[in-house]
Amino acid sequence: ARTPDNAVAHFGLASAAAQLGDAATARAELERAIALAPKRATYHRALAELARFVAGDPRLTALETLARDARSLPDDEKVELHFALAKAYDDITRYDDAFAHLEKGNSLRRASIAHDESIAAQFFAEVKAAFPVDRPRADAEPSAVPIFVVGMPRSGTTLVEQILASDPCVLGAGELPHIQDLIAEGFAERDYPNGFAPSAAAHFGRDYLRRLGKLPRGTRHVIDKFPGNFQHIGLIRLALPNAKIIHVRRDPMDTCFSCYSKLFLNGLNYAYDLGELGRYYRLYDSLMAHWRDVLPDGAMLEVQYETLVNDFENQVRRIVDFCGLAWSERFLAFHKNDRAVRTHSQTQVRQPLFTSAIGRWRNYEKHLTPLRDALAQT
């Protein structure tokens, strides 16, 4: 209100409105931000993510105009521009043009970050060694409040959270950092997972609950939808043995290509090179196979994304039963849930169920040989 020509403020308002599902306000605020700062590719990409492009779309004209002057942009804005153009060309089925921009955007982003894939490989091996069996403890935190939804990014975790959070007694808290923060602060021993002492688990569970803070009245469960918690299922089982764990899986090619098509500004440093992405997926898949071998029956629910969207009510009932919730038709109308959503899926989960994301990678099949080769390695 004090500075109506502040493009950053309009962008902030747009981001908040998008999280709350108010697409009209988000679009109006982004258009205002772009009018004030027409060379900020960040604003153009945010607008590109709000709605599908159509032939003759003025948003695409604006992107192409900006692209002609791309040399004047800093590298991080070039990355934003390439991802925005890729989204636009994908929407109007110009797939070769879309992939050309995806490749440029991912390459620029990869050049700006440090990533050593051997570190993840070593860490996953150490986790397997630290949790060779499921070891319940009598002194563990008994709370059944947390529900952990885990898996690879872009696998359908936000959809599962949105479904469950349609129950008013379930708080969809989004991607909470608590597990990672507690580990970083030494609550799971200083050199976790090496030298992990099971006796630390009870304190870990209680500290996790404290970080959830005061919950709204009537809340029985809190969903922690941080996908990367799949790495710490052994620790979660020791610290919070009554917590529910839901693992969401999706076709590897669709999962990985969807990661490659999105710009993640925090983490996911493995997602900007097709070969690295495929090899990381194999590490994730191997660790999940370990958890399946280790955990007792019923400790974790596996949800296949493709099965969920093709057999929706039966699969939703399966998820609801696993979490011990009372059935309601609200679960099937998940897109009417007006809670805040802060992930790349914030637009999709406001829509009725769709199946168009299944097999999307096939539009780019001729470009994805490095990914297929990496996934096929043994």
Short mmCIF file of N, CA and C in Angstrom, two decimals, residues 131 133-148 179 196 198-209 221 232-246 295-301 322:
data_model
loop_
_atom_site.label_atom_id
_atom_site.label_comp_id
_atom_site.label_asym_id
_atom_site.label_seq_id
_atom_site.Cartn_x
_atom_site.Cartn_y
_atom_site.Cartn_z
N PHE A 131 20.69 -49.36 9.88
CA PHE A 131 19.36 -49.87 10.20
C PHE A 131 19.13 -51.19 9.47
N VAL A 133 17.79 -53.87 10.65
CA VAL A 133 16.53 -54.50 11.06
C VAL A 133 15.64 -53.41 11.66
N ASP A 134 14.36 -53.72 11.79
CA ASP A 134 13.42 -52.83 12.48
C ASP A 134 13.51 -53.15 13.96
N ARG A 135 13.90 -52.15 14.78
CA ARG A 135 14.19 -52.42 16.18
C ARG A 135 13.29 -51.57 17.08
N PRO A 136 12.06 -52.00 17.36
CA PRO A 136 11.18 -51.21 18.23
C PRO A 136 11.75 -51.10 19.63
N ARG A 137 11.50 -49.96 20.28
CA ARG A 137 12.03 -49.73 21.63
C ARG A 137 10.88 -49.38 22.56
N ALA A 138 10.97 -49.88 23.79
CA ALA A 138 9.91 -49.63 24.77
C ALA A 138 9.86 -48.16 25.17
N ASP A 139 11.00 -47.45 25.08
CA ASP A 139 11.03 -46.06 25.53
C ASP A 139 10.78 -45.06 24.39
N ALA A 140 10.36 -45.55 23.23
CA ALA A 140 10.12 -44.65 22.10
C ALA A 140 8.91 -43.75 22.35
N GLU A 141 8.88 -42.62 21.68
CA GLU A 141 7.74 -41.70 21.77
C GLU A 141 6.51 -42.38 21.16
N PRO A 142 5.42 -42.54 21.93
CA PRO A 142 4.27 -43.33 21.45
C PRO A 142 3.28 -42.55 20.58
N SER A 143 3.49 -41.28 20.37
CA SER A 143 2.51 -40.47 19.65
C SER A 143 2.22 -41.02 18.26
N ALA A 144 0.93 -40.98 17.89
CA ALA A 144 0.50 -41.37 16.55
C ALA A 144 0.09 -40.14 15.73
N VAL A 145 0.50 -38.95 16.18
CA VAL A 145 0.11 -37.71 15.49
C VAL A 145 0.72 -37.61 14.09
N PRO A 146 2.02 -37.89 13.91
CA PRO A 146 2.61 -37.64 12.58
C PRO A 146 2.19 -38.68 11.54
N ILE A 147 1.99 -38.18 10.33
CA ILE A 147 1.86 -39.01 9.14
C ILE A 147 2.93 -38.54 8.18
N PHE A 148 3.85 -39.43 7.83
CA PHE A 148 4.92 -39.08 6.91
C PHE A 148 4.58 -39.57 5.51
N ILE A 179 12.88 -33.19 10.54
CA ILE A 179 13.76 -34.37 10.60
C ILE A 179 15.18 -33.97 10.21
N PHE A 196 25.08 -44.55 15.01
CA PHE A 196 23.79 -44.19 15.57
C PHE A 196 23.46 -45.08 16.76
N PRO A 198 20.55 -46.38 19.16
CA PRO A 198 19.09 -46.45 19.27
C PRO A 198 18.54 -45.74 20.50
N SER A 199 19.35 -45.61 21.54
CA SER A 199 18.87 -44.95 22.76
C SER A 199 18.54 -43.48 22.52
N ALA A 200 19.06 -42.90 21.44
CA ALA A 200 18.77 -41.50 21.15
C ALA A 200 17.39 -41.31 20.52
N ALA A 201 16.77 -42.41 20.11
CA ALA A 201 15.55 -42.31 19.33
C ALA A 201 14.40 -41.69 20.11
N ALA A 202 14.25 -42.03 21.39
CA ALA A 202 13.13 -41.51 22.16
C ALA A 202 13.19 -39.99 22.25
N HIS A 203 14.37 -39.47 22.54
CA HIS A 203 14.53 -38.01 22.61
C HIS A 203 14.26 -37.39 21.24
N PHE A 204 14.69 -38.05 20.19
CA PHE A 204 14.48 -37.53 18.84
C PHE A 204 12.98 -37.39 18.56
N GLY A 205 12.21 -38.42 18.91
CA GLY A 205 10.78 -38.38 18.68
C GLY A 205 10.10 -37.27 19.46
N ARG A 206 10.48 -37.10 20.72
CA ARG A 206 9.86 -36.05 21.53
C ARG A 206 10.23 -34.67 21.00
N ASP A 207 11.49 -34.51 20.57
CA ASP A 207 11.89 -33.21 20.03
C ASP A 207 11.18 -32.92 18.71
N TYR A 208 10.94 -33.95 17.91
CA TYR A 208 10.19 -33.74 16.67
C TYR A 208 8.79 -33.22 16.99
N LEU A 209 8.11 -33.84 17.96
CA LEU A 209 6.76 -33.40 18.32
C LEU A 209 6.76 -31.97 18.84
N HIS A 221 -3.93 -35.47 13.56
CA HIS A 221 -2.75 -35.90 12.81
C HIS A 221 -2.15 -34.71 12.07
N HIS A 232 15.20 -41.55 5.89
CA HIS A 232 15.28 -41.68 7.34
C HIS A 232 14.16 -42.53 7.93
N ILE A 233 13.61 -43.43 7.13
CA ILE A 233 12.51 -44.25 7.62
C ILE A 233 12.93 -45.10 8.81
N GLY A 234 14.14 -45.62 8.79
CA GLY A 234 14.62 -46.40 9.93
C GLY A 234 14.63 -45.58 11.20
N LEU A 235 15.12 -44.36 11.12
CA LEU A 235 15.14 -43.47 12.28
C LEU A 235 13.73 -43.11 12.72
N ILE A 236 12.85 -42.82 11.78
CA ILE A 236 11.47 -42.48 12.11
C ILE A 236 10.79 -43.64 12.83
N ARG A 237 11.02 -44.84 12.36
CA ARG A 237 10.41 -46.02 12.99
C ARG A 237 10.89 -46.19 14.43
N LEU A 238 12.14 -45.91 14.70
CA LEU A 238 12.65 -46.01 16.06
C LEU A 238 12.12 -44.89 16.95
N ALA A 239 12.08 -43.67 16.40
CA ALA A 239 11.73 -42.50 17.20
C ALA A 239 10.23 -42.35 17.38
N LEU A 240 9.45 -42.72 16.36
CA LEU A 240 8.00 -42.53 16.37
C LEU A 240 7.33 -43.78 15.79
N PRO A 241 7.39 -44.90 16.50
CA PRO A 241 6.94 -46.18 15.92
C PRO A 241 5.46 -46.23 15.58
N ASN A 242 4.65 -45.33 16.15
CA ASN A 242 3.22 -45.32 15.85
C ASN A 242 2.84 -44.33 14.76
N ALA A 243 3.82 -43.62 14.25
CA ALA A 243 3.56 -42.71 13.13
C ALA A 243 3.25 -43.53 11.88
N LYS A 244 2.39 -42.99 11.03
CA LYS A 244 2.08 -43.64 9.77
C LYS A 244 3.09 -43.18 8.71
N ILE A 245 3.52 -44.12 7.87
CA ILE A 245 4.45 -43.82 6.78
C ILE A 245 3.82 -44.27 5.47
N ILE A 246 3.67 -43.33 4.55
CA ILE A 246 3.10 -43.62 3.23
C ILE A 246 4.15 -43.32 2.18
N LEU A 295 11.19 -53.61 7.24
CA LEU A 295 9.99 -53.26 8.01
C LEU A 295 9.01 -54.42 8.08
N PRO A 296 8.29 -54.54 9.17
CA PRO A 296 7.26 -55.58 9.27
C PRO A 296 6.05 -55.21 8.42
N ASP A 297 5.24 -56.20 8.12
CA ASP A 297 4.03 -55.95 7.33
C ASP A 297 3.16 -54.91 8.02
N GLY A 298 2.65 -53.98 7.25
CA GLY A 298 1.76 -52.96 7.79
C GLY A 298 2.43 -51.73 8.34
N ALA A 299 3.76 -51.71 8.35
CA ALA A 299 4.47 -50.55 8.89
C ALA A 299 4.48 -49.39 7.91
N MET A 300 4.37 -49.68 6.64
CA MET A 300 4.43 -48.63 5.61
C MET A 300 3.44 -48.98 4.51
N LEU A 301 2.70 -47.99 4.05
CA LEU A 301 1.76 -48.19 2.95
C LEU A 301 2.40 -47.71 1.66
N PHE A 322 -5.66 -47.02 6.22
CA PHE A 322 -4.32 -47.18 6.78
C PHE A 322 -4.07 -46.13 7.87
#
